[in-house]
Amino acid sequence: AQSVTQPDIHITVSEGASLELRCNYSYGATPYLFWYVQSPGQGLQLLLKYFSGDTLVQGIKGFEAEFKRSQSSFNLRKPSVHWSDAAEYFCAVGVGRTGTASKLTFGTGTRLQVTL
Amino acid sequence: DAGVIQSPRHEVTEMGQEVTLRCKPISGHDYLFWYRQTMMRGLELLIYFNNNVPIDDSGMPEDRFSAKMPNASFSTLKIQPSEPRDSAVYFCASSLRQGAYGYTFGSGTRLTVV
C-alpha cells in the first residue's frame, strides 16, 4: 500500500527566509503527488500537483515542488516566506485505477511557524 | 462557485445519539470523498463515490458509520449511535476527472460527542 512520510512535525522560519518542507512517498509506480495547505479552522487548499512531465512544478502563493524519483521525494519550497504562510502543510499521494488519482493518502502534516 | 459546502460547521451531541453530516459538492464534479481528521490518526479516507456510486468504503471504521449520495449534489455521512471516540473534524471533498485537477475540500464539520 502507498504511504507518505513528512519527517518534520514542526518547522519555524523567519519571515523572508527560504523554506523547504520534506515529503517522501512509498509506492510501486509513479504516483500522483500533491501538496495542500490548511489554515486553522479551515479546509485543505491545493497548492500544487504533479502527475507527469516536468519534475519541477509551480503552484499558488509562490510555492514550488520538485519530484525526485531516485529519492522518492516531493519536497515543497518557497524562496521567501511571508507571515501569512504560517499553517499546516500536507503532502499526499494519489493512487487509483490506472490513470487516475482517485484515492488520496495524506502525510501527517508539517506545522509551519513564521517569526517576524 | 461556492465551493464544497458542508453543514453543520460544528456539532455537539451526546453519546448514543444519531449524527448526520451533510455535503454539497461542486457542481459537475463526479467524485466525492469523506475524510476524518484527528490528532492521533491524521487525515483518513472513509469512503468515496463516483457518479453517486460508492466505490471504496474500506475506511469506514464500523457499521455505525454509513454514507449515502442520493444525487450528484448531495451526500450524507451518518453515525448511529455516536461515541466519544468519533469526535473529529469530518471533511468532504469533490473532484473532477478522477482527481486530475486535485480535490476541493469543504471547511469541515467539527463533531464533538460528549
mmCIF file of C-alpha atoms in Angstrom:
data_model
loop_
_atom_site.group_PDB
_atom_site.id
_atom_site.type_symbol
_atom_site.label_atom_id
_atom_site.label_comp_id
_atom_site.label_asym_id
_atom_site.label_seq_id
_atom_site.Cartn_x
_atom_site.Cartn_y
_atom_site.Cartn_z
ATOM 1 C CA ALA A 1 0.000 0.000 0.000
ATOM 2 C CA GLN A 2 1.134 3.537 -0.616
ATOM 3 C CA SER A 3 2.358 5.755 2.194
ATOM 4 C CA VAL A 4 3.596 9.290 2.708
ATOM 5 C CA THR A 5 6.136 10.453 5.265
ATOM 6 C CA GLN A 6 6.607 14.025 6.381
ATOM 7 C CA PRO A 7 9.563 13.805 8.747
ATOM 8 C CA ASP A 8 9.238 17.300 10.191
ATOM 9 C CA ILE A 9 6.307 17.798 12.537
ATOM 10 C CA HIS A 10 7.045 21.443 13.213
ATOM 11 C CA ILE A 11 9.269 23.990 11.453
ATOM 12 C CA THR A 12 9.952 27.588 12.383
ATOM 13 C CA VAL A 13 11.413 30.071 9.901
ATOM 14 C CA SER A 14 11.907 33.806 9.892
ATOM 15 C CA GLU A 15 9.872 35.931 7.545
ATOM 16 C CA GLY A 16 11.817 36.418 4.333
ATOM 17 C CA ALA A 17 13.816 33.240 4.763
ATOM 18 C CA SER A 18 13.609 30.322 2.374
ATOM 19 C CA LEU A 19 11.569 27.253 3.150
ATOM 20 C CA GLU A 20 11.759 23.583 2.304
ATOM 21 C CA LEU A 21 9.262 21.040 3.598
ATOM 22 C CA ARG A 22 10.152 17.417 3.098
ATOM 23 C CA CYS A 23 7.934 14.668 1.765
ATOM 24 C CA ASN A 24 8.799 11.065 0.956
ATOM 25 C CA TYR A 25 6.427 8.561 -0.534
ATOM 26 C CA SER A 26 6.299 4.841 -0.936
ATOM 27 C CA TYR A 27 4.586 3.465 -3.993
ATOM 28 C CA GLY A 28 5.489 0.958 -6.653
ATOM 29 C CA ALA A 29 4.851 3.160 -9.658
ATOM 30 C CA THR A 30 4.945 6.860 -10.412
ATOM 31 C CA PRO A 31 2.303 8.340 -8.184
ATOM 32 C CA TYR A 32 0.231 11.452 -8.398
ATOM 33 C CA LEU A 33 1.624 13.847 -5.793
ATOM 34 C CA PHE A 34 0.017 16.826 -4.128
ATOM 35 C CA TRP A 35 0.717 19.499 -1.558
ATOM 36 C CA TYR A 36 -2.124 21.010 0.424
ATOM 37 C CA VAL A 37 -2.193 23.798 2.994
ATOM 38 C CA GLN A 38 -4.585 24.062 5.923
ATOM 39 C CA SER A 39 -5.085 27.226 7.938
ATOM 40 C CA PRO A 40 -6.608 26.898 11.421
ATOM 41 C CA GLY A 41 -10.287 26.033 11.300
ATOM 42 C CA GLN A 42 -10.255 25.737 7.530
ATOM 43 C CA GLY A 43 -10.334 23.011 4.955
ATOM 44 C CA LEU A 44 -7.408 21.999 2.810
ATOM 45 C CA GLN A 45 -6.390 24.103 -0.146
ATOM 46 C CA LEU A 46 -4.466 22.657 -3.065
ATOM 47 C CA LEU A 47 -1.062 24.299 -3.551
ATOM 48 C CA LEU A 48 0.254 22.237 -6.436
ATOM 49 C CA LYS A 49 0.253 18.804 -8.001
ATOM 50 C CA TYR A 50 2.492 16.534 -10.017
ATOM 51 C CA PHE A 51 1.230 13.973 -12.476
ATOM 52 C CA SER A 52 3.964 13.592 -15.066
ATOM 53 C CA GLY A 53 6.358 15.564 -17.212
ATOM 54 C CA ASP A 54 8.472 18.370 -15.845
ATOM 55 C CA THR A 55 9.643 17.378 -12.380
ATOM 56 C CA LEU A 56 9.600 20.954 -11.076
ATOM 57 C CA VAL A 57 6.058 22.164 -10.622
ATOM 58 C CA GLN A 58 4.854 25.627 -9.771
ATOM 59 C CA GLY A 59 1.902 26.275 -7.536
ATOM 60 C CA ILE A 60 -0.060 29.067 -5.998
ATOM 61 C CA LYS A 61 1.258 31.581 -3.468
ATOM 62 C CA GLY A 62 4.808 31.318 -4.824
ATOM 63 C CA PHE A 63 5.327 27.671 -3.879
ATOM 64 C CA GLU A 64 7.089 25.069 -5.974
ATOM 65 C CA ALA A 65 7.905 21.397 -5.548
ATOM 66 C CA GLU A 66 10.348 19.042 -7.179
ATOM 67 C CA PHE A 67 9.702 15.382 -7.866
ATOM 68 C CA LYS A 68 12.802 13.224 -7.467
ATOM 69 C CA ARG A 69 12.119 9.644 -8.409
ATOM 70 C CA SER A 70 15.512 8.384 -7.223
ATOM 71 C CA GLN A 71 14.827 9.713 -3.743
ATOM 72 C CA SER A 72 11.068 9.076 -3.702
ATOM 73 C CA SER A 73 10.683 12.661 -2.642
ATOM 74 C CA PHE A 74 8.440 15.599 -3.440
ATOM 75 C CA ASN A 75 9.731 18.490 -1.366
ATOM 76 C CA LEU A 76 7.925 21.801 -1.193
ATOM 77 C CA ARG A 77 9.893 25.042 -1.431
ATOM 78 C CA LYS A 78 9.403 28.752 -1.260
ATOM 79 C CA PRO A 79 12.245 31.257 -1.708
ATOM 80 C CA SER A 80 10.889 33.874 0.714
ATOM 81 C CA VAL A 81 8.315 33.092 3.369
ATOM 82 C CA HIS A 82 5.605 35.540 4.385
ATOM 83 C CA TRP A 83 3.956 35.627 7.812
ATOM 84 C CA SER A 84 0.686 34.598 6.164
ATOM 85 C CA ASP A 85 2.261 31.278 5.153
ATOM 86 C CA ALA A 86 2.018 30.051 8.739
ATOM 87 C CA ALA A 87 -0.237 26.988 8.509
ATOM 88 C CA GLU A 88 -0.141 23.226 8.331
ATOM 89 C CA TYR A 89 1.109 21.626 5.143
ATOM 90 C CA PHE A 90 0.160 18.187 3.932
ATOM 91 C CA CYS A 91 1.782 16.074 1.276
ATOM 92 C CA ALA A 92 -0.443 13.475 -0.377
ATOM 93 C CA VAL A 93 -0.125 10.657 -2.865
ATOM 94 C CA GLY A 94 -2.991 9.770 -5.158
ATOM 95 C CA VAL A 95 -3.495 6.193 -6.158
ATOM 96 C CA GLY A 96 -6.409 4.794 -8.067
ATOM 97 C CA ARG A 97 -7.289 2.917 -11.144
ATOM 98 C CA THR A 98 -4.770 3.280 -13.941
ATOM 99 C CA GLY A 99 -4.517 6.874 -14.989
ATOM 100 C CA THR A 100 -6.421 8.202 -12.042
ATOM 101 C CA ALA A 101 -5.689 9.878 -8.762
ATOM 102 C CA SER A 102 -8.868 8.669 -7.171
ATOM 103 C CA LYS A 103 -7.713 7.916 -3.652
ATOM 104 C CA LEU A 104 -5.505 10.311 -1.698
ATOM 105 C CA THR A 105 -3.315 9.188 1.184
ATOM 106 C CA PHE A 106 -2.040 12.055 3.310
ATOM 107 C CA GLY A 107 1.082 12.524 5.333
ATOM 108 C CA THR A 108 0.841 13.559 8.966
ATOM 109 C CA GLY A 109 1.492 17.193 8.157
ATOM 110 C CA THR A 110 4.145 19.806 8.961
ATOM 111 C CA ARG A 111 3.180 22.813 11.005
ATOM 112 C CA LEU A 112 4.956 25.950 9.820
ATOM 113 C CA GLN A 113 5.522 28.823 12.185
ATOM 114 C CA VAL A 114 6.820 32.125 10.839
ATOM 115 C CA THR A 115 8.603 34.551 13.113
ATOM 116 C CA LEU A 116 8.745 38.253 12.344
ATOM 117 C CA ASP B 1 -18.609 28.911 -7.489
ATOM 118 C CA ALA B 2 -19.431 28.442 -3.808
ATOM 119 C CA GLY B 3 -17.043 25.519 -3.424
ATOM 120 C CA VAL B 4 -17.808 22.394 -1.423
ATOM 121 C CA ILE B 5 -20.383 23.206 1.223
ATOM 122 C CA GLN B 6 -20.601 21.276 4.459
ATOM 123 C CA SER B 7 -23.129 21.570 7.240
ATOM 124 C CA PRO B 8 -23.198 21.990 10.097
ATOM 125 C CA ARG B 9 -19.826 23.628 10.847
ATOM 126 C CA HIS B 10 -19.971 22.458 14.444
ATOM 127 C CA GLU B 11 -21.965 19.684 16.059
ATOM 128 C CA VAL B 12 -22.076 18.746 19.710
ATOM 129 C CA THR B 13 -24.071 15.692 20.608
ATOM 130 C CA GLU B 14 -24.461 13.214 23.398
ATOM 131 C CA MET B 15 -23.142 9.710 23.209
ATOM 132 C CA GLY B 16 -25.685 7.360 21.666
ATOM 133 C CA GLN B 17 -27.352 9.990 19.526
ATOM 134 C CA GLU B 18 -27.560 9.881 15.757
ATOM 135 C CA VAL B 19 -25.458 12.426 13.881
ATOM 136 C CA THR B 20 -25.854 13.388 10.235
ATOM 137 C CA LEU B 21 -23.250 15.399 8.378
ATOM 138 C CA ARG B 22 -24.087 16.930 5.027
ATOM 139 C CA CYS B 23 -22.113 17.835 1.948
ATOM 140 C CA LYS B 24 -22.852 19.607 -1.308
ATOM 141 C CA PRO B 25 -20.066 19.046 -3.848
ATOM 142 C CA ILE B 26 -19.053 21.402 -6.605
ATOM 143 C CA SER B 27 -21.458 21.199 -9.499
ATOM 144 C CA GLY B 28 -20.119 18.931 -12.235
ATOM 145 C CA HIS B 29 -17.630 17.102 -10.045
ATOM 146 C CA ASP B 30 -18.058 13.368 -10.380
ATOM 147 C CA TYR B 31 -16.086 12.197 -7.341
ATOM 148 C CA LEU B 32 -16.968 12.813 -3.709
ATOM 149 C CA PHE B 33 -14.864 11.881 -0.698
ATOM 150 C CA TRP B 34 -15.399 11.825 3.038
ATOM 151 C CA TYR B 35 -12.322 12.243 5.254
ATOM 152 C CA ARG B 36 -11.895 12.315 9.015
ATOM 153 C CA GLN B 37 -9.123 14.303 10.724
ATOM 154 C CA THR B 38 -7.915 13.655 14.258
ATOM 155 C CA MET B 39 -4.733 14.499 16.084
ATOM 156 C CA MET B 40 -3.910 10.846 16.614
ATOM 157 C CA ARG B 41 -4.645 9.474 13.152
ATOM 158 C CA GLY B 42 -4.348 12.484 10.880
ATOM 159 C CA LEU B 43 -6.464 12.523 7.712
ATOM 160 C CA GLU B 44 -8.198 9.267 6.939
ATOM 161 C CA LEU B 45 -10.286 8.487 3.888
ATOM 162 C CA LEU B 46 -13.581 6.997 4.991
ATOM 163 C CA ILE B 47 -15.418 6.464 1.724
ATOM 164 C CA TYR B 48 -15.619 7.824 -1.796
ATOM 165 C CA PHE B 49 -18.225 7.921 -4.522
ATOM 166 C CA ASN B 50 -18.019 8.129 -8.290
ATOM 167 C CA ASN B 51 -21.153 9.289 -10.081
ATOM 168 C CA ASN B 52 -23.107 8.783 -6.848
ATOM 169 C CA VAL B 53 -21.995 5.158 -6.502
ATOM 170 C CA PRO B 54 -19.850 4.128 -3.511
ATOM 171 C CA ILE B 55 -16.530 2.849 -4.824
ATOM 172 C CA ASP B 56 -14.449 2.202 -1.730
ATOM 173 C CA ASP B 57 -15.770 2.186 1.823
ATOM 174 C CA SER B 58 -12.869 0.284 3.335
ATOM 175 C CA GLY B 59 -12.050 3.237 5.549
ATOM 176 C CA MET B 60 -15.407 3.336 7.277
ATOM 177 C CA PRO B 61 -14.474 2.406 10.830
ATOM 178 C CA GLU B 62 -17.556 0.488 11.920
ATOM 179 C CA ASP B 63 -21.092 -0.383 10.981
ATOM 180 C CA ARG B 64 -22.160 2.613 12.997
ATOM 181 C CA PHE B 65 -20.971 4.727 10.077
ATOM 182 C CA SER B 66 -22.911 4.952 6.837
ATOM 183 C CA ALA B 67 -22.768 7.278 3.841
ATOM 184 C CA LYS B 68 -25.146 7.961 1.015
ATOM 185 C CA MET B 69 -25.180 10.011 -2.128
ATOM 186 C CA PRO B 70 -28.757 10.100 -3.415
ATOM 187 C CA ASN B 71 -27.909 12.520 -6.211
ATOM 188 C CA ALA B 72 -24.993 14.392 -7.729
ATOM 189 C CA SER B 73 -25.428 17.416 -5.493
ATOM 190 C CA PHE B 74 -25.809 15.920 -2.040
ATOM 191 C CA SER B 75 -24.183 13.413 0.271
ATOM 192 C CA THR B 76 -24.600 12.487 3.919
ATOM 193 C CA LEU B 77 -22.414 10.767 6.470
ATOM 194 C CA LYS B 78 -24.343 9.298 9.353
ATOM 195 C CA ILE B 79 -23.121 7.965 12.670
ATOM 196 C CA GLN B 80 -25.577 5.941 14.708
ATOM 197 C CA PRO B 81 -25.055 5.587 17.611
ATOM 198 C CA SER B 82 -22.310 8.135 18.152
ATOM 199 C CA GLU B 83 -19.459 7.584 20.617
ATOM 200 C CA PRO B 84 -16.921 9.983 22.147
ATOM 201 C CA ARG B 85 -14.136 8.462 20.015
ATOM 202 C CA ASP B 86 -15.975 9.687 16.925
ATOM 203 C CA SER B 87 -15.082 13.247 17.886
ATOM 204 C CA ALA B 88 -13.098 14.677 14.968
ATOM 205 C CA VAL B 89 -13.282 17.065 12.046
ATOM 206 C CA TYR B 90 -15.028 15.494 9.093
ATOM 207 C CA PHE B 91 -14.191 16.822 5.653
ATOM 208 C CA CYS B 92 -15.984 16.364 2.388
ATOM 209 C CA ALA B 93 -14.100 16.860 -0.878
ATOM 210 C CA SER B 94 -15.011 16.626 -4.524
ATOM 211 C CA SER B 95 -13.042 16.318 -7.723
ATOM 212 C CA LEU B 96 -13.397 16.267 -11.458
ATOM 213 C CA ARG B 97 -11.974 13.757 -13.900
ATOM 214 C CA GLN B 98 -10.672 11.263 -11.424
ATOM 215 C CA GLY B 99 -8.687 13.740 -9.417
ATOM 216 C CA ALA B 100 -6.752 15.139 -12.343
ATOM 217 C CA TYR B 101 -7.212 18.680 -11.075
ATOM 218 C CA GLY B 102 -6.830 17.858 -7.404
ATOM 219 C CA TYR B 103 -9.539 17.779 -4.813
ATOM 220 C CA THR B 104 -11.538 20.698 -3.446
ATOM 221 C CA PHE B 105 -12.233 20.396 0.257
ATOM 222 C CA GLY B 106 -15.061 21.828 2.267
ATOM 223 C CA SER B 107 -14.453 23.713 5.504
ATOM 224 C CA GLY B 108 -15.293 20.650 7.565
ATOM 225 C CA THR B 109 -17.669 19.752 10.364
ATOM 226 C CA ARG B 110 -16.201 19.665 13.851
ATOM 227 C CA LEU B 111 -18.011 16.907 15.711
ATOM 228 C CA THR B 112 -17.857 16.613 19.480
ATOM 229 C CA VAL B 113 -19.522 13.658 21.162
ATOM 230 C CA VAL B 114 -19.865 14.031 24.926
#
